[in-house]
CSV table of C-alpha atoms in Angstrom, one decimal:
chain,number,residue,atom,x,y,z
A,1,UNK,CA,58.9,73.4,-213.7
A,2,UNK,CA,57.4,76.8,-212.6
A,3,UNK,CA,57.7,78.3,-209.3
A,4,UNK,CA,54.2,79.3,-207.5
A,5,UNK,CA,54.8,81.8,-204.7
A,6,UNK,CA,52.0,83.3,-202.8
A,7,UNK,CA,52.3,86.2,-200.2
A,8,UNK,CA,50.9,83.8,-197.5
A,9,UNK,CA,53.8,81.9,-197.2
A,10,UNK,CA,56.1,85.2,-197.1
A,11,UNK,CA,57.6,86.5,-193.9
A,12,UNK,CA,58.1,89.7,-195.4
A,13,UNK,CA,54.7,90.5,-195.8
A,14,UNK,CA,52.7,91.8,-192.6
A,15,UNK,CA,49.2,92.9,-192.1
A,16,UNK,CA,48.9,96.6,-190.8
A,17,UNK,CA,47.3,96.9,-187.3
A,18,UNK,CA,44.3,99.3,-186.9
A,19,UNK,CA,44.7,102.2,-185.3
A,20,UNK,CA,44.2,102.6,-181.7
A,21,UNK,CA,41.1,103.8,-180.4
A,22,UNK,CA,42.4,105.4,-177.5
A,23,UNK,CA,42.7,109.2,-177.8
A,24,UNK,CA,45.8,110.8,-176.4
A,25,UNK,CA,45.0,113.4,-173.5
A,26,UNK,CA,47.4,115.9,-171.9
A,27,UNK,CA,45.1,115.5,-168.5
A,28,UNK,CA,46.9,114.6,-165.7
A,29,UNK,CA,44.1,112.1,-164.7
A,30,UNK,CA,44.3,109.9,-168.0
A,31,UNK,CA,46.5,107.2,-166.1
A,32,UNK,CA,43.8,106.5,-163.2
A,33,UNK,CA,41.4,103.6,-164.1
A,34,UNK,CA,37.9,104.5,-164.3
A,35,UNK,CA,35.4,103.0,-161.6
A,36,UNK,CA,31.9,102.6,-161.7
A,37,UNK,CA,30.0,104.6,-159.0
A,38,UNK,CA,29.0,102.3,-156.2
A,39,UNK,CA,25.2,101.7,-155.8
A,40,UNK,CA,23.8,102.1,-152.3
A,41,UNK,CA,21.0,99.7,-151.3
A,42,UNK,CA,17.9,101.7,-150.8
A,43,UNK,CA,16.5,101.6,-147.0
A,44,UNK,CA,14.1,99.0,-146.3
A,45,UNK,CA,10.4,100.1,-145.5
A,46,UNK,CA,9.6,99.5,-142.1
A,47,UNK,CA,7.5,96.6,-141.3
A,48,UNK,CA,4.8,97.2,-139.0
A,49,UNK,CA,3.8,93.9,-138.4
A,50,UNK,CA,-0.1,94.8,-138.7
A,51,UNK,CA,-2.3,93.8,-141.7
A,52,UNK,CA,-3.9,97.0,-142.1
A,53,UNK,CA,-1.9,100.1,-142.9
A,54,UNK,CA,-4.9,102.3,-144.2
A,55,UNK,CA,-6.0,103.3,-140.5
A,56,UNK,CA,-2.7,104.4,-138.8
A,57,UNK,CA,-4.6,106.8,-136.8
A,58,UNK,CA,-6.8,106.4,-134.1
A,59,UNK,CA,-10.7,106.4,-135.3
A,60,UNK,CA,-12.7,109.5,-134.2
A,61,UNK,CA,-14.7,108.5,-131.3
A,62,UNK,CA,-18.3,110.3,-131.1
A,63,UNK,CA,-19.8,107.9,-128.3
A,64,UNK,CA,-20.3,104.4,-127.2
A,65,UNK,CA,-23.1,102.5,-129.0
A,66,UNK,CA,-24.9,100.9,-125.8
A,67,UNK,CA,-27.1,98.2,-127.6
A,68,UNK,CA,-26.8,96.4,-130.8
A,69,UNK,CA,-30.3,96.0,-131.3
A,70,UNK,CA,-31.8,97.3,-134.7
A,71,UNK,CA,-35.1,94.8,-134.7
A,72,UNK,CA,-37.9,97.4,-133.1
A,73,UNK,CA,-39.8,94.0,-132.6
A,74,UNK,CA,-37.4,92.6,-129.9
A,75,UNK,CA,-39.6,94.0,-126.9
A,76,UNK,CA,-38.8,91.2,-124.2
A,77,UNK,CA,-36.2,88.5,-123.3
A,78,UNK,CA,-38.1,85.7,-124.8
A,79,UNK,CA,-38.1,87.3,-128.0
A,80,UNK,CA,-34.5,88.0,-128.0
A,81,UNK,CA,-33.6,84.3,-127.0
A,82,UNK,CA,-35.6,83.3,-130.1
A,83,UNK,CA,-33.9,85.9,-132.2
A,84,UNK,CA,-30.6,84.8,-131.3
A,85,UNK,CA,-31.2,81.2,-131.9
A,86,UNK,CA,-33.1,81.2,-135.2
A,87,UNK,CA,-30.3,83.9,-136.3
A,88,UNK,CA,-27.1,82.0,-135.3
A,89,UNK,CA,-26.2,80.7,-139.0
A,90,UNK,CA,-26.3,81.8,-142.5
A,91,UNK,CA,-28.3,79.8,-144.9
A,92,UNK,CA,-26.1,77.5,-147.2
A,93,UNK,CA,-25.4,79.4,-150.3
A,94,UNK,CA,-26.4,78.0,-153.5
A,95,UNK,CA,-23.0,78.4,-155.4
A,96,UNK,CA,-20.7,78.3,-152.5
A,97,UNK,CA,-18.5,75.3,-153.7
A,98,UNK,CA,-19.7,72.9,-150.9
A,99,UNK,CA,-20.0,69.3,-152.0
A,100,UNK,CA,-22.4,66.8,-150.5
A,101,UNK,CA,-20.1,65.9,-147.6
A,102,UNK,CA,-19.7,69.2,-146.5
A,103,UNK,CA,-23.1,70.3,-146.6
A,104,UNK,CA,-24.1,67.3,-144.6
A,105,UNK,CA,-21.3,67.9,-142.1
A,106,UNK,CA,-22.8,71.6,-141.5
A,107,UNK,CA,-26.5,70.6,-141.3
A,108,UNK,CA,-25.9,67.7,-138.8
A,109,UNK,CA,-23.6,70.1,-136.6
A,110,UNK,CA,-26.2,72.7,-136.6
A,111,UNK,CA,-28.9,70.3,-135.6
A,112,UNK,CA,-27.3,68.8,-132.8
A,113,UNK,CA,-26.2,71.9,-131.0
A,114,UNK,CA,-29.1,72.8,-127.9
A,115,UNK,CA,-31.3,75.8,-128.3
A,116,UNK,CA,-29.8,78.1,-125.8
A,117,UNK,CA,-28.3,81.7,-125.6
A,118,UNK,CA,-25.8,83.1,-123.3
A,119,UNK,CA,-27.0,85.8,-120.8
A,120,UNK,CA,-24.1,87.9,-122.3
A,121,UNK,CA,-25.9,87.5,-125.8
A,122,UNK,CA,-29.2,88.8,-124.4
A,123,UNK,CA,-27.4,91.9,-122.6
A,124,UNK,CA,-26.0,93.1,-125.9
A,125,UNK,CA,-29.3,93.2,-127.6
A,126,UNK,CA,-31.1,94.6,-124.8
A,127,UNK,CA,-31.4,98.4,-124.0
A,128,UNK,CA,-31.1,98.3,-120.2
A,129,UNK,CA,-28.8,95.8,-118.0
A,130,UNK,CA,-31.2,96.2,-114.8
A,131,UNK,CA,-34.4,95.8,-116.8
A,132,UNK,CA,-33.2,92.8,-118.5
A,133,UNK,CA,-32.1,91.0,-115.3
A,134,UNK,CA,-35.3,92.0,-113.7
A,135,UNK,CA,-37.2,90.5,-116.6
A,136,UNK,CA,-35.0,87.3,-116.8
A,137,UNK,CA,-36.0,86.7,-112.8
A,138,UNK,CA,-39.8,87.3,-113.4
A,139,UNK,CA,-39.9,84.7,-116.9
A,140,UNK,CA,-37.7,82.2,-114.3
A,141,UNK,CA,-40.4,82.2,-111.8
A,142,UNK,CA,-43.3,81.9,-114.3
A,143,UNK,CA,-41.4,79.1,-115.6
A,144,UNK,CA,-41.1,80.5,-119.0
A,145,UNK,CA,-37.3,80.0,-119.3
A,146,UNK,CA,-34.6,78.6,-117.3
A,147,UNK,CA,-30.9,79.5,-116.6
A,148,UNK,CA,-28.1,76.8,-117.2
A,149,UNK,CA,-25.0,77.2,-115.2
A,150,UNK,CA,-21.6,76.8,-116.7
A,151,UNK,CA,-18.9,76.7,-114.5
A,152,UNK,CA,-15.1,76.6,-115.3
A,153,UNK,CA,-15.4,77.8,-119.1
A,154,UNK,CA,-13.1,80.5,-120.0
A,155,UNK,CA,-11.1,83.0,-117.7
A,156,UNK,CA,-11.6,86.8,-116.9
A,157,UNK,CA,-13.7,88.6,-119.5
A,158,UNK,CA,-14.2,85.7,-121.9
A,159,UNK,CA,-15.9,83.2,-119.1
A,160,UNK,CA,-19.3,82.2,-120.9
A,161,UNK,CA,-21.1,82.1,-117.3
A,162,UNK,CA,-24.6,81.5,-117.5
A,163,UNK,CA,-27.2,80.3,-120.3
A,164,UNK,CA,-30.9,81.0,-120.9
A,165,UNK,CA,-33.4,78.1,-122.4
A,166,UNK,CA,-36.9,78.1,-122.9
A,167,UNK,CA,-39.2,75.7,-121.2
A,168,UNK,CA,-40.6,74.8,-124.5
A,169,UNK,CA,-37.2,74.2,-126.1
A,170,UNK,CA,-36.2,72.0,-123.1
A,171,UNK,CA,-39.3,70.2,-123.4
A,172,UNK,CA,-38.4,69.4,-127.0
A,173,UNK,CA,-35.0,68.4,-126.5
A,174,UNK,CA,-36.4,65.9,-123.6
A,175,UNK,CA,-39.0,64.4,-126.1
A,176,UNK,CA,-36.1,64.0,-128.8
A,177,UNK,CA,-33.7,62.0,-126.3
A,178,UNK,CA,-33.8,58.3,-126.8
A,179,UNK,CA,-32.8,57.3,-123.2
A,180,UNK,CA,-35.5,59.2,-121.7
A,181,UNK,CA,-39.0,57.8,-121.6
A,182,UNK,CA,-42.0,60.0,-121.1
A,183,UNK,CA,-42.5,59.4,-117.2
A,184,UNK,CA,-39.1,60.5,-116.6
A,185,UNK,CA,-39.5,63.6,-118.8
A,186,UNK,CA,-42.7,64.7,-117.0
A,187,UNK,CA,-41.2,63.9,-113.5
A,188,UNK,CA,-38.3,66.2,-114.6
A,189,UNK,CA,-40.2,68.8,-115.9
A,190,UNK,CA,-42.7,68.8,-112.7
A,191,UNK,CA,-39.4,68.9,-110.7
A,192,UNK,CA,-38.0,72.4,-112.6
A,193,UNK,CA,-41.5,73.9,-112.2
A,194,UNK,CA,-41.6,73.3,-108.5
A,195,UNK,CA,-38.3,75.0,-107.8
A,196,UNK,CA,-37.9,77.8,-110.5
A,197,UNK,CA,-35.4,79.5,-108.9
A,198,UNK,CA,-33.1,76.5,-107.6
A,199,UNK,CA,-29.9,76.1,-109.6
A,200,UNK,CA,-29.2,72.6,-108.6
A,201,UNK,CA,-31.4,69.3,-108.6
A,202,UNK,CA,-31.5,67.1,-105.2
A,203,UNK,CA,-30.7,63.3,-106.5
A,204,UNK,CA,-32.9,62.2,-103.8
A,205,UNK,CA,-35.9,63.1,-105.8
A,206,UNK,CA,-34.8,60.4,-108.6
A,207,UNK,CA,-33.7,56.6,-108.6
A,208,UNK,CA,-30.4,55.6,-109.5
A,209,UNK,CA,-31.6,54.5,-112.8
A,210,UNK,CA,-33.4,57.7,-113.5
A,211,UNK,CA,-30.1,59.7,-112.8
A,212,UNK,CA,-27.7,57.5,-114.7
A,213,UNK,CA,-30.7,58.0,-117.7
A,214,UNK,CA,-30.5,61.6,-117.3
A,215,UNK,CA,-26.7,61.9,-117.2
A,216,UNK,CA,-26.3,59.5,-120.2
A,217,UNK,CA,-28.8,61.7,-122.1
A,218,UNK,CA,-26.7,64.9,-121.0
A,219,UNK,CA,-29.2,66.5,-119.1
A,220,UNK,CA,-27.5,66.1,-115.8
A,221,UNK,CA,-23.9,67.3,-114.8
A,222,UNK,CA,-22.2,67.3,-111.2
A,223,UNK,CA,-22.2,70.4,-109.2
A,224,UNK,CA,-19.4,72.8,-109.1
A,225,UNK,CA,-16.4,70.4,-110.2
A,226,UNK,CA,-13.7,70.0,-107.4
A,227,UNK,CA,-10.7,67.8,-107.0
A,228,UNK,CA,-10.4,64.9,-105.0
A,229,UNK,CA,-7.2,64.4,-103.1
A,230,UNK,CA,-7.6,60.8,-102.6
A,231,UNK,CA,-7.8,60.0,-106.4
A,232,UNK,CA,-4.7,62.5,-107.6
A,233,UNK,CA,-1.9,60.8,-105.9
A,234,UNK,CA,1.6,60.9,-106.8
A,235,UNK,CA,3.3,58.0,-108.8
A,236,UNK,CA,5.8,57.5,-105.7
A,237,UNK,CA,2.5,56.0,-104.0
A,238,UNK,CA,2.4,53.5,-106.6
A,239,UNK,CA,4.2,50.4,-105.5
A,240,UNK,CA,7.3,49.3,-107.3
A,241,UNK,CA,5.8,45.7,-107.9
A,242,UNK,CA,3.1,47.3,-110.0
A,243,UNK,CA,5.4,49.4,-112.1
A,244,UNK,CA,7.2,46.4,-113.1
A,245,UNK,CA,4.1,44.4,-114.0
A,246,UNK,CA,2.9,47.5,-116.0
A,247,UNK,CA,6.3,47.3,-118.0
A,248,UNK,CA,5.8,43.7,-118.9
A,249,UNK,CA,2.1,44.1,-119.9
A,250,UNK,CA,0.6,44.2,-123.3
A,251,UNK,CA,0.1,47.6,-124.9
A,252,UNK,CA,-3.7,48.3,-124.6
A,253,UNK,CA,-4.7,45.5,-122.4
A,254,UNK,CA,-6.0,46.0,-118.6
A,255,UNK,CA,-2.7,45.1,-117.0
A,256,UNK,CA,-1.0,48.1,-118.7
A,257,UNK,CA,-2.9,50.5,-116.7
A,258,UNK,CA,-1.9,48.7,-113.5
A,259,UNK,CA,-4.9,46.4,-113.2
A,260,UNK,CA,-8.5,47.2,-112.0
A,261,UNK,CA,-7.3,47.8,-108.4
A,262,UNK,CA,-4.1,50.2,-109.1
A,263,UNK,CA,-6.2,53.4,-107.7
A,264,UNK,CA,-7.1,51.6,-104.4
A,265,UNK,CA,-3.5,50.1,-104.0
A,266,UNK,CA,-2.1,53.6,-104.6
A,267,UNK,CA,-4.3,54.9,-101.5
A,268,UNK,CA,-7.2,56.5,-103.7
A,269,UNK,CA,-10.6,55.6,-103.8
A,270,UNK,CA,-12.8,54.4,-106.7
A,271,UNK,CA,-16.7,54.9,-106.3
A,272,UNK,CA,-17.4,54.1,-110.2
A,273,UNK,CA,-17.3,50.8,-110.7
A,274,UNK,CA,-17.9,48.5,-113.9
A,275,UNK,CA,-21.2,47.3,-114.3
A,276,UNK,CA,-22.5,49.3,-111.5
A,277,UNK,CA,-24.7,52.5,-111.3
A,278,UNK,CA,-22.7,55.8,-111.6
A,279,UNK,CA,-24.7,56.8,-108.3
A,280,UNK,CA,-24.5,53.8,-105.8
A,281,UNK,CA,-22.1,55.5,-103.9
A,282,UNK,CA,-24.0,57.2,-100.5
A,283,UNK,CA,-21.7,60.2,-101.2
A,284,UNK,CA,-22.3,60.5,-104.9
A,285,UNK,CA,-26.2,60.3,-104.1
A,286,UNK,CA,-25.7,63.2,-101.5
A,287,UNK,CA,-24.0,65.6,-103.9
A,288,UNK,CA,-26.1,68.2,-105.6
A,289,UNK,CA,-26.3,67.9,-109.6
A,290,UNK,CA,-27.2,70.8,-112.1
A,291,UNK,CA,-29.3,70.7,-115.0
A,292,UNK,CA,-27.5,70.7,-118.4
A,293,UNK,CA,-28.1,70.2,-122.2
A,294,UNK,CA,-27.1,67.8,-124.8
A,295,UNK,CA,-23.9,68.9,-126.8
A,296,UNK,CA,-23.3,71.6,-124.9
A,297,UNK,CA,-19.8,70.9,-124.9
A,298,UNK,CA,-19.4,71.5,-129.0
A,299,UNK,CA,-21.5,74.6,-128.4
A,300,UNK,CA,-19.1,76.3,-125.9
A,301,UNK,CA,-15.9,75.0,-128.2
A,302,UNK,CA,-17.6,77.0,-131.2
A,303,UNK,CA,-18.5,79.9,-129.1
A,304,UNK,CA,-15.1,80.3,-127.6
A,305,UNK,CA,-12.9,79.9,-130.6
A,306,UNK,CA,-15.4,82.2,-132.5
A,307,UNK,CA,-14.7,85.1,-130.0
A,308,UNK,CA,-10.9,84.5,-129.9
A,309,UNK,CA,-10.9,84.7,-133.7
A,310,UNK,CA,-12.9,87.8,-133.7
A,311,UNK,CA,-10.4,89.3,-131.2
A,312,UNK,CA,-7.2,88.3,-133.3
A,313,UNK,CA,-8.7,90.0,-136.1
A,314,UNK,CA,-8.9,93.4,-134.3
A,315,UNK,CA,-5.5,92.7,-132.6
A,316,UNK,CA,-3.6,92.2,-135.9
A,317,UNK,CA,-5.2,95.1,-137.8
A,318,UNK,CA,-3.3,98.0,-136.1
A,319,UNK,CA,-1.7,99.2,-133.0
A,320,UNK,CA,-4.9,100.4,-131.6
A,321,UNK,CA,-6.6,97.0,-132.1
A,322,UNK,CA,-9.7,98.9,-133.8
A,323,UNK,CA,-11.3,98.8,-137.3
A,324,UNK,CA,-14.6,100.0,-138.8
A,325,UNK,CA,-17.5,98.0,-138.3
A,326,UNK,CA,-17.8,97.0,-142.4
A,327,UNK,CA,-14.3,96.1,-142.8
A,328,UNK,CA,-14.2,93.9,-139.7
A,329,UNK,CA,-17.6,92.2,-141.1
A,330,UNK,CA,-15.4,91.5,-144.5
A,331,UNK,CA,-12.5,89.9,-142.9
A,332,UNK,CA,-14.5,87.5,-140.8
A,333,UNK,CA,-16.7,86.6,-144.0
A,334,UNK,CA,-13.2,86.1,-145.5
A,335,UNK,CA,-13.8,88.0,-148.7
A,336,UNK,CA,-16.4,86.0,-150.2
A,337,UNK,CA,-17.8,86.7,-153.9
A,338,UNK,CA,-20.7,88.9,-153.5
A,339,UNK,CA,-24.0,88.4,-154.8
A,340,UNK,CA,-24.8,91.8,-156.1
A,341,UNK,CA,-25.2,92.5,-160.0
A,342,UNK,CA,-21.6,94.1,-160.2
A,343,UNK,CA,-20.0,90.8,-158.4
A,344,UNK,CA,-21.8,88.4,-160.7
A,345,UNK,CA,-20.5,90.5,-164.1
A,346,UNK,CA,-17.1,90.2,-162.7
A,347,UNK,CA,-17.4,86.5,-162.2
A,348,UNK,CA,-18.8,86.0,-165.9
A,349,UNK,CA,-15.9,88.3,-167.3
A,350,UNK,CA,-13.6,86.2,-165.5
A,351,UNK,CA,-12.3,88.9,-163.1
A,352,UNK,CA,-11.6,88.1,-159.4
A,353,UNK,CA,-14.3,88.8,-157.3
A,354,UNK,CA,-13.5,87.0,-154.2
A,355,UNK,CA,-13.0,83.5,-152.6
A,356,UNK,CA,-15.7,81.0,-152.5
A,357,UNK,CA,-17.4,80.6,-149.2
A,358,UNK,CA,-16.7,76.9,-149.0
A,359,UNK,CA,-12.6,77.7,-148.4
A,360,UNK,CA,-13.0,80.6,-145.8
A,361,UNK,CA,-12.5,79.6,-142.1
A,362,UNK,CA,-16.0,81.1,-141.5
A,363,UNK,CA,-17.5,77.8,-143.1
A,364,UNK,CA,-14.5,75.1,-142.6
A,365,UNK,CA,-14.3,75.8,-138.7
A,366,UNK,CA,-17.2,77.8,-137.7
A,367,UNK,CA,-20.2,76.2,-139.7
A,368,UNK,CA,-21.1,79.5,-141.3
A,369,UNK,CA,-21.6,81.4,-138.0
A,370,UNK,CA,-23.0,84.9,-138.5
A,371,UNK,CA,-20.9,87.9,-137.8
A,372,UNK,CA,-23.4,89.7,-136.0
A,373,UNK,CA,-24.3,86.8,-133.6
A,374,UNK,CA,-20.5,86.4,-132.9
A,375,UNK,CA,-20.3,90.2,-132.2
A,376,UNK,CA,-23.2,90.3,-129.8
A,377,UNK,CA,-21.3,87.7,-127.7
A,378,UNK,CA,-18.2,89.7,-127.6
A,379,UNK,CA,-19.9,92.8,-126.8
A,380,UNK,CA,-22.0,91.4,-124.3
A,381,UNK,CA,-18.9,89.6,-122.7
A,382,UNK,CA,-17.4,92.9,-122.5
A,383,UNK,CA,-14.4,92.0,-124.5
A,384,UNK,CA,-14.9,94.7,-127.6
A,385,UNK,CA,-17.2,97.9,-127.9
A,386,UNK,CA,-18.8,99.8,-130.6
A,387,UNK,CA,-18.4,103.5,-131.0
A,388,UNK,CA,-19.7,106.0,-133.6
A,389,UNK,CA,-17.2,107.8,-136.3
A,390,UNK,CA,-17.4,110.7,-138.1
A,391,UNK,CA,-16.8,109.1,-141.8
A,392,UNK,CA,-16.6,105.3,-141.5
A,393,UNK,CA,-19.7,104.7,-140.0
A,394,UNK,CA,-19.6,102.2,-136.8
A,395,UNK,CA,-16.2,101.2,-135.3
A,396,UNK,CA,-15.3,98.2,-133.2
A,397,UNK,CA,-12.3,98.3,-130.9
A,398,UNK,CA,-10.9,95.8,-128.3
A,399,UNK,CA,-11.6,96.6,-124.5
């Protein structure tokens, strides 16, 4: 029987260990462990909180620009009013990314706005404020135009104040109103022509039905609004029985509001009754009214929001609250794609050439309102001012 003996089973055969890679050193620091150097974090850049860091210094001021008028054909107030109304909105772009619903909403909103312009806008496009006021007074006496008083809109420098409407446009709006017949339209126009400088309308000149028709159509409004202390009563004046009745009433019912006599029981008076004319009360018939225009509310809301947005663009720009005119125009437009050959070539190559107009605030919120129109409103209201610079053209800053 042969014995098979291999080296694998032998305990006397050992493998040689590889030589140590450590080098002996006579240095006294050889026993110390080595550490990586600590990487200090770089200081974070200071955040200014403004959108534009290109204009950290104040722009050069070579003088204030008094007027925005660049059209030599604008020689009188009537032409300025027509120009401002016709150039209020941008035309609908052909390739703007609009669907049919959005196009219909924009066109319908523009169509329903009144044909008026503020006095501040007229002053921004005129050369002399004094001469403009004199001309407005002369044209008012001649029944060419009419002032529309707008009280209680805005505060301080943002107050809208007064508007101007041409008599021809006022006649057209009355003609398109379904609630105003031809006889009432002629009667109102004759009354206005007989009192060109009067800012109020006496209710005694019209019947209660005529006053109701004019107010429902949006051509009459109350005079300077005031609070009636007999209506604004505290909740402590309401009887406890009515509170318990209200709590048990069904939601949305008349009883949930306290019933038809809740105001009278609380000590107030109610002159507007269901099923009766709005001017049956002798006190209401004696109060003067003011001429108004239909859909003035959406017009004023659009105007005030556009002013606020333009001011916010300047406030966010830098600490001086000023920008070159061309840069402010680009930000108002929202960086839309241009229609020049260079922009079209970039679009064909697939390069970024701007966003579609339908995605910008200018079209989604302001219905395509022109930058020059909003700028004239802000300049005329004294909210911003234009000035000449050396290298970047005209500048705009917040007053």
